[in-house]
Amino acid sequence: QVQLVESGGGLVQAGGSLRLSCAASRSTFSINAAGWYRQAPGKQRELVAHIISGGIAKYADCVKGRFTISRDNAKNTVYLQMNSLKPEDTAVYYCNLDLYYWGSYWGQGTQVTVSS
């Protein structure tokens, strides 16, 4: 009944940009809060950014000033704009959406690879 679809990952050179998106599968879903996480090989999954209902966003220290989380409530979609990418940003990125009534769900992940 609930499925999140992620897109926007890819291969970029250091200093480049990518925009990730995460969309809920049904228009009847409504997003309360959202987060972007990432997991690099051999590392634990970490929180990159999250946004709550009031539009307040917070970021991990390592991405502050480079990443921006936003959402389009009409489209039930959350975005992560990633600028000035570094090789250390290479990971699988996962969205997590907290939906009103339905609870929290994970996206399938999208690979981001940043080359030197």
Tab-separated table of C-alpha atoms in Angstrom:
chain	number	residue	atom	x	y	z
A	1	GLN	CA	0.000	0.000	0.000
A	2	VAL	CA	2.953	2.311	0.563
A	3	GLN	CA	5.907	2.479	-1.776
A	4	LEU	CA	8.547	5.159	-2.144
A	5	VAL	CA	10.328	5.605	-5.452
A	6	GLU	CA	13.758	7.211	-5.486
A	7	SER	CA	15.557	8.619	-8.485
A	8	GLY	CA	18.309	11.027	-9.453
A	9	GLY	CA	21.439	9.158	-8.469
A	10	GLY	CA	24.371	8.732	-10.769
A	11	LEU	CA	28.054	9.268	-11.358
A	12	VAL	CA	29.517	12.747	-11.111
A	13	GLN	CA	32.931	14.295	-10.751
A	14	ALA	CA	34.007	15.984	-7.562
A	15	GLY	CA	32.495	19.439	-7.373
A	16	GLY	CA	29.453	18.425	-9.372
A	17	SER	CA	25.804	18.354	-8.412
A	18	LEU	CA	22.930	15.912	-8.271
A	19	ARG	CA	19.312	16.190	-7.259
A	20	LEU	CA	17.642	13.208	-5.678
A	21	SER	CA	13.912	12.774	-5.465
A	22	CYS	CA	11.687	10.528	-3.405
A	23	ALA	CA	8.003	10.201	-4.210
A	24	ALA	CA	5.221	8.455	-2.372
A	25	SER	CA	3.246	6.055	-4.501
A	26	ARG	CA	-0.226	7.447	-3.980
A	27	SER	CA	-1.652	10.938	-4.036
A	28	THR	CA	-3.672	10.130	-0.944
A	29	PHE	CA	-0.477	9.976	1.114
A	30	SER	CA	0.657	13.100	2.912
A	31	ILE	CA	4.161	13.735	4.196
A	32	ASN	CA	4.671	14.813	7.771
A	33	ALA	CA	8.448	14.679	7.867
A	34	ALA	CA	11.233	13.341	5.720
A	35	GLY	CA	14.847	12.385	5.959
A	36	TRP	CA	17.674	11.451	3.669
A	37	TYR	CA	20.159	8.835	4.788
A	38	ARG	CA	23.191	7.329	3.147
A	39	GLN	CA	25.228	4.197	3.541
A	40	ALA	CA	28.675	3.683	2.120
A	41	PRO	CA	30.221	0.212	1.790
A	42	GLY	CA	31.417	-1.018	5.148
A	43	LYS	CA	29.826	1.860	7.017
A	44	GLN	CA	26.672	2.353	9.019
A	45	ARG	CA	23.722	4.177	7.604
A	46	GLU	CA	23.821	7.814	8.621
A	47	LEU	CA	21.353	10.659	8.623
A	48	VAL	CA	22.241	13.324	6.081
A	49	ALA	CA	19.324	15.728	6.310
A	50	HIS	CA	15.774	15.892	7.531
A	51	ILE	CA	12.853	18.263	7.308
A	52	ILE	CA	9.802	18.529	9.524
A	53	SER	CA	6.289	19.820	8.988
A	54	GLY	CA	7.152	23.436	9.724
A	55	GLY	CA	9.733	23.418	6.968
A	56	ILE	CA	12.630	23.335	9.385
A	57	ALA	CA	15.594	21.500	7.956
A	58	LYS	CA	18.673	20.160	9.668
A	59	TYR	CA	21.830	18.707	8.232
A	60	ALA	CA	24.736	16.574	9.211
A	61	ASP	CA	27.819	18.694	9.769
A	62	CYS	CA	29.638	17.143	6.845
A	63	VAL	CA	27.038	18.335	4.324
A	64	LYS	CA	26.074	21.722	5.745
A	65	GLY	CA	26.287	24.424	3.132
A	66	ARG	CA	26.354	21.885	0.311
A	67	PHE	CA	23.095	19.910	0.540
A	68	THR	CA	19.536	21.190	0.664
A	69	ILE	CA	16.462	19.174	1.531
A	70	SER	CA	13.065	20.338	0.330
A	71	ARG	CA	9.643	18.980	-0.397
A	72	ASP	CA	6.698	19.529	-2.682
A	73	ASN	CA	3.602	18.632	-0.724
A	74	ALA	CA	1.365	18.709	-3.789
A	75	LYS	CA	3.481	16.016	-5.433
A	76	ASN	CA	4.226	14.065	-2.242
A	77	THR	CA	7.862	14.338	-3.189
A	78	VAL	CA	11.003	15.127	-1.224
A	79	TYR	CA	14.228	16.307	-2.804
A	80	LEU	CA	17.861	16.433	-1.878
A	81	GLN	CA	19.914	18.933	-3.832
A	82	MET	CA	23.574	18.029	-3.536
A	83	ASN	CA	26.180	20.550	-4.599
A	84	SER	CA	29.957	20.605	-4.368
A	85	LEU	CA	30.001	16.849	-4.155
A	86	LYS	CA	33.025	15.112	-2.725
A	87	PRO	CA	34.254	11.545	-3.144
A	88	GLU	CA	33.364	11.034	0.513
A	89	ASP	CA	29.710	11.538	-0.439
A	90	THR	CA	29.730	8.302	-2.422
A	91	ALA	CA	27.044	6.047	-0.984
A	92	VAL	CA	23.619	4.616	-1.513
A	93	TYR	CA	21.140	7.285	-0.529
A	94	TYR	CA	17.832	6.353	1.042
A	95	CYS	CA	14.824	8.491	1.735
A	96	ASN	CA	12.571	7.937	4.688
A	97	LEU	CA	9.146	9.517	4.698
A	98	ASP	CA	6.906	9.792	7.698
A	99	LEU	CA	3.393	9.757	6.298
A	100	TYR	CA	0.362	10.969	8.120
A	101	TYR	CA	-1.650	7.972	9.299
A	102	TRP	CA	0.556	5.377	7.549
A	103	GLY	CA	3.832	5.794	9.419
A	104	SER	CA	7.420	5.733	8.197
A	105	TYR	CA	8.716	4.017	5.071
A	106	TRP	CA	12.030	3.658	3.261
A	107	GLY	CA	12.829	4.198	-0.367
A	108	GLN	CA	14.717	1.551	-2.322
A	109	GLY	CA	17.943	3.541	-2.414
A	110	THR	CA	19.772	5.263	-5.228
A	111	GLN	CA	23.499	5.095	-5.886
A	112	VAL	CA	25.550	8.269	-5.825
A	113	THR	CA	29.143	7.954	-6.945
A	114	VAL	CA	31.533	10.890	-6.894
A	115	SER	CA	34.815	10.445	-8.692
A	116	SER	CA	38.044	12.281	-7.946
